mmCIF file with all atom_site columns, C-alpha atoms in Angstrom:
data_model
loop_
_atom_site.group_PDB
_atom_site.id
_atom_site.type_symbol
_atom_site.label_atom_id
_atom_site.label_alt_id
_atom_site.label_comp_id
_atom_site.label_asym_id
_atom_site.label_entity_id
_atom_site.label_seq_id
_atom_site.pdbx_PDB_ins_code
_atom_site.Cartn_x
_atom_site.Cartn_y
_atom_site.Cartn_z
_atom_site.occupancy
_atom_site.B_iso_or_equiv
_atom_site.pdbx_formal_charge
_atom_site.auth_seq_id
_atom_site.auth_comp_id
_atom_site.auth_asym_id
_atom_site.auth_atom_id
_atom_site.pdbx_PDB_model_num
ATOM 1   C CA . VAL A 1 1   ? 18.710  -4.475 29.646  1.00 0.00 ? 1   VAL A CA 1
ATOM 2   C CA . PHE A 1 2   ? 17.845  -1.011 28.272  1.00 0.00 ? 2   PHE A CA 1
ATOM 3   C CA . GLN A 1 3   ? 15.385  1.682  29.491  1.00 0.00 ? 3   GLN A CA 1
ATOM 4   C CA . PHE A 1 4   ? 14.755  5.065  28.064  1.00 0.00 ? 4   PHE A CA 1
ATOM 5   C CA . ARG A 1 5   ? 13.014  8.142  29.336  1.00 0.00 ? 5   ARG A CA 1
ATOM 6   C CA . VAL A 1 6   ? 11.634  10.581 26.524  1.00 0.00 ? 6   VAL A CA 1
ATOM 7   C CA . ARG A 1 7   ? 11.408  14.291 27.299  1.00 0.00 ? 7   ARG A CA 1
ATOM 8   C CA . MET A 1 8   ? 9.694   16.422 24.513  1.00 0.00 ? 8   MET A CA 1
ATOM 9   C CA . GLY A 1 9   ? 7.244   19.255 24.315  1.00 0.00 ? 9   GLY A CA 1
ATOM 10  C CA . GLY A 1 10  ? 7.479   19.722 28.122  1.00 0.00 ? 10  GLY A CA 1
ATOM 11  C CA . ARG A 1 11  ? 6.551   16.169 28.848  1.00 0.00 ? 11  ARG A CA 1
ATOM 12  C CA . ALA A 1 12  ? 8.477   13.225 29.971  1.00 0.00 ? 12  ALA A CA 1
ATOM 13  C CA . ALA A 1 13  ? 7.688   9.370  29.855  1.00 0.00 ? 13  ALA A CA 1
ATOM 14  C CA . LEU A 1 14  ? 9.628   6.324  31.035  1.00 0.00 ? 14  LEU A CA 1
ATOM 15  C CA . GLY A 1 15  ? 9.581   3.208  28.888  1.00 0.00 ? 15  GLY A CA 1
ATOM 16  C CA . LYS A 1 16  ? 9.748   -0.323 30.128  1.00 0.00 ? 16  LYS A CA 1
ATOM 17  C CA . GLU A 1 17  ? 13.016  -2.349 30.622  1.00 0.00 ? 17  GLU A CA 1
ATOM 18  C CA . MET A 1 18  ? 13.517  -4.191 27.317  1.00 0.00 ? 18  MET A CA 1
ATOM 19  C CA . ALA A 1 19  ? 16.146  -6.653 26.160  1.00 0.00 ? 19  ALA A CA 1
ATOM 20  C CA . SER A 1 20  ? 17.202  -4.492 23.080  1.00 0.00 ? 20  SER A CA 1
ATOM 21  C CA . LYS A 1 21  ? 17.878  -0.839 22.582  1.00 0.00 ? 21  LYS A CA 1
ATOM 22  C CA . LYS A 1 22  ? 15.378  -0.488 19.801  1.00 0.00 ? 22  LYS A CA 1
ATOM 23  C CA . ALA A 1 23  ? 12.644  -2.193 21.804  1.00 0.00 ? 23  ALA A CA 1
ATOM 24  C CA . ALA A 1 24  ? 13.300  0.154  24.711  1.00 0.00 ? 24  ALA A CA 1
ATOM 25  C CA . GLN A 1 25  ? 13.181  3.143  22.520  1.00 0.00 ? 25  GLN A CA 1
ATOM 26  C CA . GLU A 1 26  ? 9.785   2.012  21.094  1.00 0.00 ? 26  GLU A CA 1
ATOM 27  C CA . SER A 1 27  ? 8.468   1.345  24.535  1.00 0.00 ? 27  SER A CA 1
ATOM 28  C CA . ALA A 1 28  ? 9.418   4.943  25.542  1.00 0.00 ? 28  ALA A CA 1
ATOM 29  C CA . ALA A 1 29  ? 7.920   6.399  22.380  1.00 0.00 ? 29  ALA A CA 1
ATOM 30  C CA . ALA A 1 30  ? 4.626   4.453  23.004  1.00 0.00 ? 30  ALA A CA 1
ATOM 31  C CA . ALA A 1 31  ? 4.589   5.619  26.637  1.00 0.00 ? 31  ALA A CA 1
ATOM 32  C CA . TRP A 1 32  ? 5.114   9.272  25.699  1.00 0.00 ? 32  TRP A CA 1
ATOM 33  C CA . TYR A 1 33  ? 2.339   9.087  23.112  1.00 0.00 ? 33  TYR A CA 1
ATOM 34  C CA . HIS A 1 34  ? -0.169  7.451  25.412  1.00 0.00 ? 34  HIS A CA 1
ATOM 35  C CA . ASP A 1 35  ? 0.662   9.952  28.104  1.00 0.00 ? 35  ASP A CA 1
ATOM 36  C CA . PHE A 1 36  ? 0.158   12.825 25.709  1.00 0.00 ? 36  PHE A CA 1
ATOM 37  C CA . GLN A 1 37  ? -3.260  11.562 24.468  1.00 0.00 ? 37  GLN A CA 1
ATOM 38  C CA . ARG A 1 38  ? -4.410  11.185 27.985  1.00 0.00 ? 38  ARG A CA 1
ATOM 39  C CA . ARG A 1 39  ? -3.432  14.611 29.352  1.00 0.00 ? 39  ARG A CA 1
ATOM 40  C CA . SER A 1 40  ? -3.232  17.026 26.499  1.00 0.00 ? 40  SER A CA 1
ATOM 41  C CA . GLY A 1 41  ? -6.012  19.107 24.906  1.00 0.00 ? 41  GLY A CA 1
ATOM 42  C CA . PRO A 1 42  ? -6.546  20.071 21.312  1.00 0.00 ? 42  PRO A CA 1
ATOM 43  C CA . ASN A 1 43  ? -4.656  23.305 21.537  1.00 0.00 ? 43  ASN A CA 1
ATOM 44  C CA . GLU A 1 44  ? -1.353  21.841 22.893  1.00 0.00 ? 44  GLU A CA 1
ATOM 45  C CA . ALA A 1 45  ? 1.760   22.842 20.961  1.00 0.00 ? 45  ALA A CA 1
ATOM 46  C CA . ARG A 1 46  ? 3.731   20.246 19.088  1.00 0.00 ? 46  ARG A CA 1
ATOM 47  C CA . PRO A 1 47  ? 7.166   19.328 20.363  1.00 0.00 ? 47  PRO A CA 1
ATOM 48  C CA . SER A 1 48  ? 10.037  21.107 18.761  1.00 0.00 ? 48  SER A CA 1
ATOM 49  C CA . GLY A 1 49  ? 11.528  19.405 15.717  1.00 0.00 ? 49  GLY A CA 1
ATOM 50  C CA . ASN A 1 50  ? 12.868  21.475 12.864  1.00 0.00 ? 50  ASN A CA 1
ATOM 51  C CA . PRO A 1 51  ? 9.893   22.146 10.540  1.00 0.00 ? 51  PRO A CA 1
ATOM 52  C CA . ALA A 1 52  ? 10.589  23.600 7.150   1.00 0.00 ? 52  ALA A CA 1
ATOM 53  C CA . ARG A 1 53  ? 9.574   23.517 3.504   1.00 0.00 ? 53  ARG A CA 1
ATOM 54  C CA . ALA A 1 54  ? 12.525  22.133 1.420   1.00 0.00 ? 54  ALA A CA 1
ATOM 55  C CA . SER A 1 55  ? 14.837  24.951 0.679   1.00 0.00 ? 55  SER A CA 1
ATOM 56  C CA . THR A 1 56  ? 14.849  23.869 -2.850  1.00 0.00 ? 56  THR A CA 1
ATOM 57  C CA . SER A 1 57  ? 11.386  22.675 -3.836  1.00 0.00 ? 57  SER A CA 1
ATOM 58  C CA . ASN A 1 58  ? 10.279  20.830 -6.917  1.00 0.00 ? 58  ASN A CA 1
ATOM 59  C CA . PRO A 1 59  ? 7.377   22.549 -8.717  1.00 0.00 ? 59  PRO A CA 1
ATOM 60  C CA . THR A 1 60  ? 4.204   20.456 -9.243  1.00 0.00 ? 60  THR A CA 1
ATOM 61  C CA . SER A 1 61  ? 0.640   20.956 -10.166 1.00 0.00 ? 61  SER A CA 1
ATOM 62  C CA . ALA A 1 62  ? -0.436  18.625 -7.432  1.00 0.00 ? 62  ALA A CA 1
ATOM 63  C CA . LYS A 1 63  ? -2.426  20.357 -4.677  1.00 0.00 ? 63  LYS A CA 1
ATOM 64  C CA . LEU A 1 64  ? -3.453  19.092 -1.245  1.00 0.00 ? 64  LEU A CA 1
ATOM 65  C CA . GLN A 1 65  ? -7.148  18.539 -0.373  1.00 0.00 ? 65  GLN A CA 1
ATOM 66  C CA . SER A 1 66  ? -8.786  20.431 2.427   1.00 0.00 ? 66  SER A CA 1
ATOM 67  C CA . ASP A 1 67  ? -9.413  17.160 4.232   1.00 0.00 ? 67  ASP A CA 1
ATOM 68  C CA . GLY A 1 68  ? -8.363  13.541 3.626   1.00 0.00 ? 68  GLY A CA 1
ATOM 69  C CA . VAL A 1 69  ? -5.485  11.312 4.373   1.00 0.00 ? 69  VAL A CA 1
ATOM 70  C CA . LEU A 1 70  ? -2.480  12.480 6.367   1.00 0.00 ? 70  LEU A CA 1
ATOM 71  C CA . VAL A 1 71  ? 0.768   10.906 4.876   1.00 0.00 ? 71  VAL A CA 1
ATOM 72  C CA . LEU A 1 72  ? 3.802   10.572 7.165   1.00 0.00 ? 72  LEU A CA 1
ATOM 73  C CA . VAL A 1 73  ? 7.046   9.676  5.137   1.00 0.00 ? 73  VAL A CA 1
ATOM 74  C CA . ASP A 1 74  ? 10.332  8.247  6.565   1.00 0.00 ? 74  ASP A CA 1
ATOM 75  C CA . LEU A 1 75  ? 12.833  9.763  4.093   1.00 0.00 ? 75  LEU A CA 1
ATOM 76  C CA . ASP A 1 76  ? 15.691  7.602  5.527   1.00 0.00 ? 76  ASP A CA 1
ATOM 77  C CA . ASN A 1 77  ? 14.492  4.348  4.079   1.00 0.00 ? 77  ASN A CA 1
ATOM 78  C CA . LEU A 1 78  ? 11.852  5.293  1.498   1.00 0.00 ? 78  LEU A CA 1
ATOM 79  C CA . PRO A 1 79  ? 13.388  8.414  -0.004  1.00 0.00 ? 79  PRO A CA 1
ATOM 80  C CA . ASP A 1 80  ? 11.463  8.436  -3.240  1.00 0.00 ? 80  ASP A CA 1
ATOM 81  C CA . SER A 1 81  ? 8.050   8.391  -1.469  1.00 0.00 ? 81  SER A CA 1
ATOM 82  C CA . PRO A 1 82  ? 7.331   12.109 -2.128  1.00 0.00 ? 82  PRO A CA 1
ATOM 83  C CA . LEU A 1 83  ? 7.913   11.593 -5.832  1.00 0.00 ? 83  LEU A CA 1
ATOM 84  C CA . HIS A 1 84  ? 5.515   8.592  -5.975  1.00 0.00 ? 84  HIS A CA 1
ATOM 85  C CA . LEU A 1 85  ? 2.959   10.724 -4.045  1.00 0.00 ? 85  LEU A CA 1
ATOM 86  C CA . ARG A 1 86  ? 3.343   13.498 -6.560  1.00 0.00 ? 86  ARG A CA 1
ATOM 87  C CA . ASP A 1 87  ? 2.823   11.065 -9.528  1.00 0.00 ? 87  ASP A CA 1
ATOM 88  C CA . TYR A 1 88  ? -0.308  9.732  -7.781  1.00 0.00 ? 88  TYR A CA 1
ATOM 89  C CA . MET A 1 89  ? -1.728  13.100 -7.026  1.00 0.00 ? 89  MET A CA 1
ATOM 90  C CA . GLU A 1 90  ? -1.065  14.547 -10.487 1.00 0.00 ? 90  GLU A CA 1
ATOM 91  C CA . GLY A 1 91  ? -2.599  11.420 -12.053 1.00 0.00 ? 91  GLY A CA 1
ATOM 92  C CA . ALA A 1 92  ? -5.746  11.488 -9.982  1.00 0.00 ? 92  ALA A CA 1
ATOM 93  C CA . GLY A 1 93  ? -6.253  15.313 -10.079 1.00 0.00 ? 93  GLY A CA 1
ATOM 94  C CA . ASP A 1 94  ? -9.069  16.523 -7.876  1.00 0.00 ? 94  ASP A CA 1
ATOM 95  C CA . ARG A 1 95  ? -9.983  12.928 -7.069  1.00 0.00 ? 95  ARG A CA 1
ATOM 96  C CA . HIS A 1 96  ? -6.831  12.293 -4.950  1.00 0.00 ? 96  HIS A CA 1
ATOM 97  C CA . VAL A 1 97  ? -7.318  11.811 -1.154  1.00 0.00 ? 97  VAL A CA 1
ATOM 98  C CA . ILE A 1 98  ? -4.340  13.409 0.435   1.00 0.00 ? 98  ILE A CA 1
ATOM 99  C CA . SER A 1 99  ? -4.717  16.403 2.614   1.00 0.00 ? 99  SER A CA 1
ATOM 100 C CA . GLU A 1 100 ? -1.240  16.719 4.087   1.00 0.00 ? 100 GLU A CA 1
ATOM 101 C CA . VAL A 1 101 ? 2.322   15.155 3.660   1.00 0.00 ? 101 VAL A CA 1
ATOM 102 C CA . LEU A 1 102 ? 4.819   15.337 6.414   1.00 0.00 ? 102 LEU A CA 1
ATOM 103 C CA . ALA A 1 103 ? 8.319   13.966 5.574   1.00 0.00 ? 103 ALA A CA 1
ATOM 104 C CA . TYR A 1 104 ? 10.757  13.091 8.314   1.00 0.00 ? 104 TYR A CA 1
ATOM 105 C CA . ALA A 1 105 ? 14.451  12.953 8.124   1.00 0.00 ? 105 ALA A CA 1
ATOM 106 C CA . THR A 1 106 ? 17.578  13.333 10.281  1.00 0.00 ? 106 THR A CA 1
ATOM 107 C CA . MET A 1 107 ? 20.027  16.253 10.017  1.00 0.00 ? 107 MET A CA 1
ATOM 108 C CA . SER A 1 108 ? 21.987  14.287 7.476   1.00 0.00 ? 108 SER A CA 1
ATOM 109 C CA . PHE A 1 109 ? 19.287  14.664 4.880   1.00 0.00 ? 109 PHE A CA 1
ATOM 110 C CA . ASP A 1 110 ? 19.986  17.340 2.116   1.00 0.00 ? 110 ASP A CA 1
ATOM 111 C CA . PRO A 1 111 ? 16.858  18.508 0.387   1.00 0.00 ? 111 PRO A CA 1
ATOM 112 C CA . SER A 1 112 ? 18.942  20.288 -2.276  1.00 0.00 ? 112 SER A CA 1
ATOM 113 C CA . VAL A 1 113 ? 20.253  16.929 -3.572  1.00 0.00 ? 113 VAL A CA 1
ATOM 114 C CA . LYS A 1 114 ? 16.826  15.625 -4.260  1.00 0.00 ? 114 LYS A CA 1
ATOM 115 C CA . PRO A 1 115 ? 14.270  18.500 -4.107  1.00 0.00 ? 115 PRO A CA 1
ATOM 116 C CA . LEU A 1 116 ? 10.934  17.643 -2.520  1.00 0.00 ? 116 LEU A CA 1
ATOM 117 C CA . PRO A 1 117 ? 7.608   18.502 -4.188  1.00 0.00 ? 117 PRO A CA 1
ATOM 118 C CA . GLU A 1 118 ? 6.102   21.914 -2.963  1.00 0.00 ? 118 GLU A CA 1
ATOM 119 C CA . PHE A 1 119 ? 3.208   20.107 -1.087  1.00 0.00 ? 119 PHE A CA 1
ATOM 120 C CA . VAL A 1 120 ? 5.641   18.351 1.258   1.00 0.00 ? 120 VAL A CA 1
ATOM 121 C CA . THR A 1 121 ? 6.581   19.721 4.560   1.00 0.00 ? 121 THR A CA 1
ATOM 122 C CA . LEU A 1 122 ? 10.030  18.560 5.811   1.00 0.00 ? 122 LEU A CA 1
ATOM 123 C CA . ARG A 1 123 ? 10.303  17.652 9.424   1.00 0.00 ? 123 ARG A CA 1
ATOM 124 C CA . ARG A 1 124 ? 14.015  17.197 10.521  1.00 0.00 ? 124 ARG A CA 1
ATOM 125 C CA . ALA A 1 125 ? 15.033  15.650 13.825  1.00 0.00 ? 125 ALA A CA 1
ATOM 126 C CA . VAL A 1 126 ? 17.830  17.561 15.398  1.00 0.00 ? 126 VAL A CA 1
ATOM 127 C CA . SER A 1 127 ? 20.097  14.573 15.296  1.00 0.00 ? 127 SER A CA 1
ATOM 128 C CA . VAL A 1 128 ? 21.813  12.276 12.860  1.00 0.00 ? 128 VAL A CA 1
ATOM 129 C CA . ASP A 1 129 ? 20.835  9.033  14.690  1.00 0.00 ? 129 ASP A CA 1
ATOM 130 C CA . ASN A 1 130 ? 19.016  6.696  12.522  1.00 0.00 ? 130 ASN A CA 1
ATOM 131 C CA . ASP A 1 131 ? 15.998  6.392  14.836  1.00 0.00 ? 131 ASP A CA 1
ATOM 132 C CA . ALA A 1 132 ? 15.670  10.158 15.468  1.00 0.00 ? 132 ALA A CA 1
ATOM 133 C CA . ALA A 1 133 ? 13.404  10.938 12.585  1.00 0.00 ? 133 ALA A CA 1
ATOM 134 C CA . ASP A 1 134 ? 11.166  7.862  13.319  1.00 0.00 ? 134 ASP A CA 1
ATOM 135 C CA . MET A 1 135 ? 10.894  8.939  17.041  1.00 0.00 ? 135 MET A CA 1
ATOM 136 C CA . LEU A 1 136 ? 9.804   12.514 15.993  1.00 0.00 ? 136 LEU A CA 1
ATOM 137 C CA . MET A 1 137 ? 7.248   11.049 13.649  1.00 0.00 ? 137 MET A CA 1
ATOM 138 C CA . THR A 1 138 ? 5.820   8.961  16.420  1.00 0.00 ? 138 THR A CA 1
ATOM 139 C CA . PHE A 1 139 ? 5.615   11.803 18.993  1.00 0.00 ? 139 PHE A CA 1
ATOM 140 C CA . GLU A 1 140 ? 4.154   14.321 16.532  1.00 0.00 ? 140 GLU A CA 1
ATOM 141 C CA . ALA A 1 141 ? 1.437   11.841 15.311  1.00 0.00 ? 141 ALA A CA 1
ATOM 142 C CA . GLY A 1 142 ? -0.285  12.022 18.699  1.00 0.00 ? 142 GLY A CA 1
ATOM 143 C CA . GLU A 1 143 ? -0.157  15.740 18.804  1.00 0.00 ? 143 GLU A CA 1
ATOM 144 C CA . ILE A 1 144 ? -1.431  16.095 15.317  1.00 0.00 ? 144 ILE A CA 1
ATOM 145 C CA . PHE A 1 145 ? -4.496  14.025 16.000  1.00 0.00 ? 145 PHE A CA 1
ATOM 146 C CA . ALA A 1 146 ? -5.062  15.819 19.413  1.00 0.00 ? 146 ALA A CA 1
ATOM 147 C CA . GLU A 1 147 ? -5.212  19.000 17.401  1.00 0.00 ? 147 GLU A CA 1
ATOM 148 C CA . ALA A 1 148 ? -7.285  17.761 14.453  1.00 0.00 ? 148 ALA A CA 1
ATOM 149 C CA . SER A 1 149 ? -9.668  15.362 16.071  1.00 0.00 ? 149 SER A CA 1
ATOM 150 C CA . SER A 1 150 ? -12.337 18.202 16.673  1.00 0.00 ? 150 SER A CA 1
ATOM 151 C CA . ARG A 1 151 ? -11.988 19.512 13.238  1.00 0.00 ? 151 ARG A CA 1
ATOM 152 C CA . GLY A 1 152 ? -12.269 16.348 11.359  1.00 0.00 ? 152 GLY A CA 1
ATOM 153 C CA . LYS A 1 153 ? -9.439  17.275 8.965   1.00 0.00 ? 153 LYS A CA 1
ATOM 154 C CA . TYR A 1 154 ? -7.991  13.780 8.573   1.00 0.00 ? 154 TYR A CA 1
ATOM 155 C CA . THR A 1 155 ? -9.876  10.805 7.394   1.00 0.00 ? 155 THR A CA 1
ATOM 156 C CA . GLY A 1 156 ? -6.887  8.416  7.892   1.00 0.00 ? 156 GLY A CA 1
ATOM 157 C CA . VAL A 1 157 ? -3.155  8.131  8.192   1.00 0.00 ? 157 VAL A CA 1
ATOM 158 C CA . MET A 1 158 ? -0.745  6.472  5.828   1.00 0.00 ? 158 MET A CA 1
ATOM 159 C CA . VAL A 1 159 ? 2.860   5.802  7.114   1.00 0.00 ? 159 VAL A CA 1
ATOM 160 C CA . LEU A 1 160 ? 5.571   5.078  4.450   1.00 0.00 ? 160 LEU A CA 1
ATOM 161 C CA . SER A 1 161 ? 8.432   3.514  6.275   1.00 0.00 ? 161 SER A CA 1
ATOM 162 C CA . LYS A 1 162 ? 10.236  0.220  6.741   1.00 0.00 ? 162 LYS A CA 1
ATOM 163 C CA . ASP A 1 163 ? 11.233  0.894  10.295  1.00 0.00 ? 163 ASP A CA 1
ATOM 164 C CA . LYS A 1 164 ? 9.887   -0.874 13.395  1.00 0.00 ? 164 LYS A CA 1
ATOM 165 C CA . PHE A 1 165 ? 9.040   2.462  14.970  1.00 0.00 ? 165 PHE A CA 1
ATOM 166 C CA . ALA A 1 166 ? 6.646   3.097  12.121  1.00 0.00 ? 166 ALA A CA 1
ATOM 167 C CA . ALA A 1 167 ? 5.042   -0.328 12.546  1.00 0.00 ? 167 ALA A CA 1
ATOM 168 C CA . ARG A 1 168 ? 4.580   0.446  16.379  1.00 0.00 ? 168 ARG A CA 1
ATOM 169 C CA . LEU A 1 169 ? 2.994   3.802  15.452  1.00 0.00 ? 169 LEU A CA 1
ATOM 170 C CA . VAL A 1 170 ? 0.401   2.333  13.242  1.00 0.00 ? 170 VAL A CA 1
ATOM 171 C CA . GLU A 1 171 ? -0.483  -0.178 15.980  1.00 0.00 ? 171 GLU A CA 1
ATOM 172 C CA . ILE A 1 172 ? -0.925  2.641  18.480  1.00 0.00 ? 172 ILE A CA 1
ATOM 173 C CA . LEU A 1 173 ? -3.022  4.608  16.007  1.00 0.00 ? 173 LEU A CA 1
ATOM 174 C CA . HIS A 1 174 ? -5.209  1.475  15.530  1.00 0.00 ? 174 HIS A CA 1
ATOM 175 C CA . SER A 1 175 ? -5.626  1.123  19.255  1.00 0.00 ? 175 SER A CA 1
ATOM 176 C CA . ARG A 1 176 ? -6.976  4.703  19.352  1.00 0.00 ? 176 ARG A CA 1
ATOM 177 C CA . GLY A 1 177 ? -9.517  4.024  16.668  1.00 0.00 ? 177 GLY A CA 1
ATOM 178 C CA . VAL A 1 178 ? -7.623  5.816  13.895  1.00 0.00 ? 178 VAL A CA 1
ATOM 179 C CA . ARG A 1 179 ? -7.702  4.359  10.375  1.00 0.00 ? 179 ARG A CA 1
ATOM 180 C CA . ALA A 1 180 ? -4.055  3.890  9.563   1.00 0.00 ? 180 ALA A CA 1
ATOM 181 C CA . ALA A 1 181 ? -2.000  1.858  6.968   1.00 0.00 ? 181 ALA A CA 1
ATOM 182 C CA . LEU A 1 182 ? 1.721   1.006  6.919   1.00 0.00 ? 182 LEU A CA 1
ATOM 183 C CA . ILE A 1 183 ? 3.296   1.066  3.521   1.00 0.00 ? 183 ILE A CA 1
ATOM 184 C CA . THR A 1 184 ? 6.753   -0.491 2.968   1.00 0.00 ? 184 THR A CA 1
ATOM 185 C CA . THR A 1 185 ? 6.864   -0.747 -0.836  1.00 0.00 ? 185 THR A CA 1
ATOM 186 C CA . TYR A 1 186 ? 6.046   1.914  -3.369  1.00 0.00 ? 186 TYR A CA 1
ATOM 187 C CA . MET A 1 187 ? 3.803   -0.430 -5.275  1.00 0.00 ? 187 MET A CA 1
ATOM 188 C CA . ASP A 1 188 ? 1.175   -0.656 -2.452  1.00 0.00 ? 188 ASP A CA 1
ATOM 189 C CA . LEU A 1 189 ? 0.762   3.179  -2.361  1.00 0.00 ? 189 LEU A CA 1
ATOM 190 C CA . LYS A 1 190 ? -2.304  3.688  -4.644  1.00 0.00 ? 190 LYS A CA 1
ATOM 191 C CA . GLU A 1 191 ? -4.197  0.634  -3.436  1.00 0.00 ? 191 GLU A CA 1
ATOM 192 C CA . SER A 1 192 ? -3.751  1.604  0.284   1.00 0.00 ? 192 SER A CA 1
ATOM 193 C CA . LEU A 1 193 ? -4.818  5.098  -0.307  1.00 0.00 ? 193 LEU A CA 1
ATOM 194 C CA . ALA A 1 194 ? -7.917  3.950  -2.036  1.00 0.00 ? 194 ALA A CA 1
ATOM 195 C CA . LYS A 1 195 ? -8.813  1.587  0.856   1.00 0.00 ? 195 LYS A CA 1
ATOM 196 C CA . LEU A 1 196 ? -8.266  4.384  3.312   1.00 0.00 ? 196 LEU A CA 1
ATOM 197 C CA . SER A 1 197 ? -10.695 6.605  1.275   1.00 0.00 ? 197 SER A CA 1
ATOM 198 C CA . GLU A 1 198 ? -13.270 3.811  1.011   1.00 0.00 ? 198 GLU A CA 1
ATOM 199 C CA . ALA A 1 199 ? -13.183 3.194  4.739   1.00 0.00 ? 199 ALA A CA 1
ATOM 200 C CA . SER A 1 200 ? -13.695 6.859  5.433   1.00 0.00 ? 200 SER A CA 1
ATOM 201 C CA . LYS A 1 201 ? -16.761 7.018  3.180   1.00 0.00 ? 201 LYS A CA 1
ATOM 202 C CA . ARG A 1 202 ? -18.275 4.016  4.918   1.00 0.00 ? 202 ARG A CA 1
ATOM 203 C CA . HIS A 1 203 ? -18.074 5.752  8.375   1.00 0.00 ? 203 HIS A CA 1
ATOM 204 C CA . THR A 1 204 ? -19.302 9.218  7.278   1.00 0.00 ? 204 THR A CA 1
#
């Protein structure tokens, strides 16, 4: 039996006892997220990861929209996602629906090997553990929406990952009334962005 306590951003949360390590980690992440949403206000600071633009960026004509879809990328298992996003944004021009792209990776990720497009913000977990980046993504998603909910900046969330943490994150976002989609293959990218955009238009 496994059980984890998460401490981040000055908050702590204890997950449930679970039969597997990964399930226990997911439970702890969910507990922390729900506690944050319940207790924090819109001006709360995000927990400390290691934010940075890629040290070597890949120039592009693609520009982010002032409001639209927030894209969260797991670089560990879908490393080419930023390039596919760039192609979509350049192809769609001003009609694309992306307002922010946060790419998550462990300390083992080297942005100089495969430079990220300029519009991507790299978030690095201070660890080389395979689950560290996904946990940071889950924790920050709660804080991002606490900050942005009053401003209406985001019309939905797209999570590009094959990890179970990402699937759990999307479930949590749905439970909070957030329009969210989980993408596990590059070929689903454009269609899912279009669906998020249409869903947003129907609710405005």
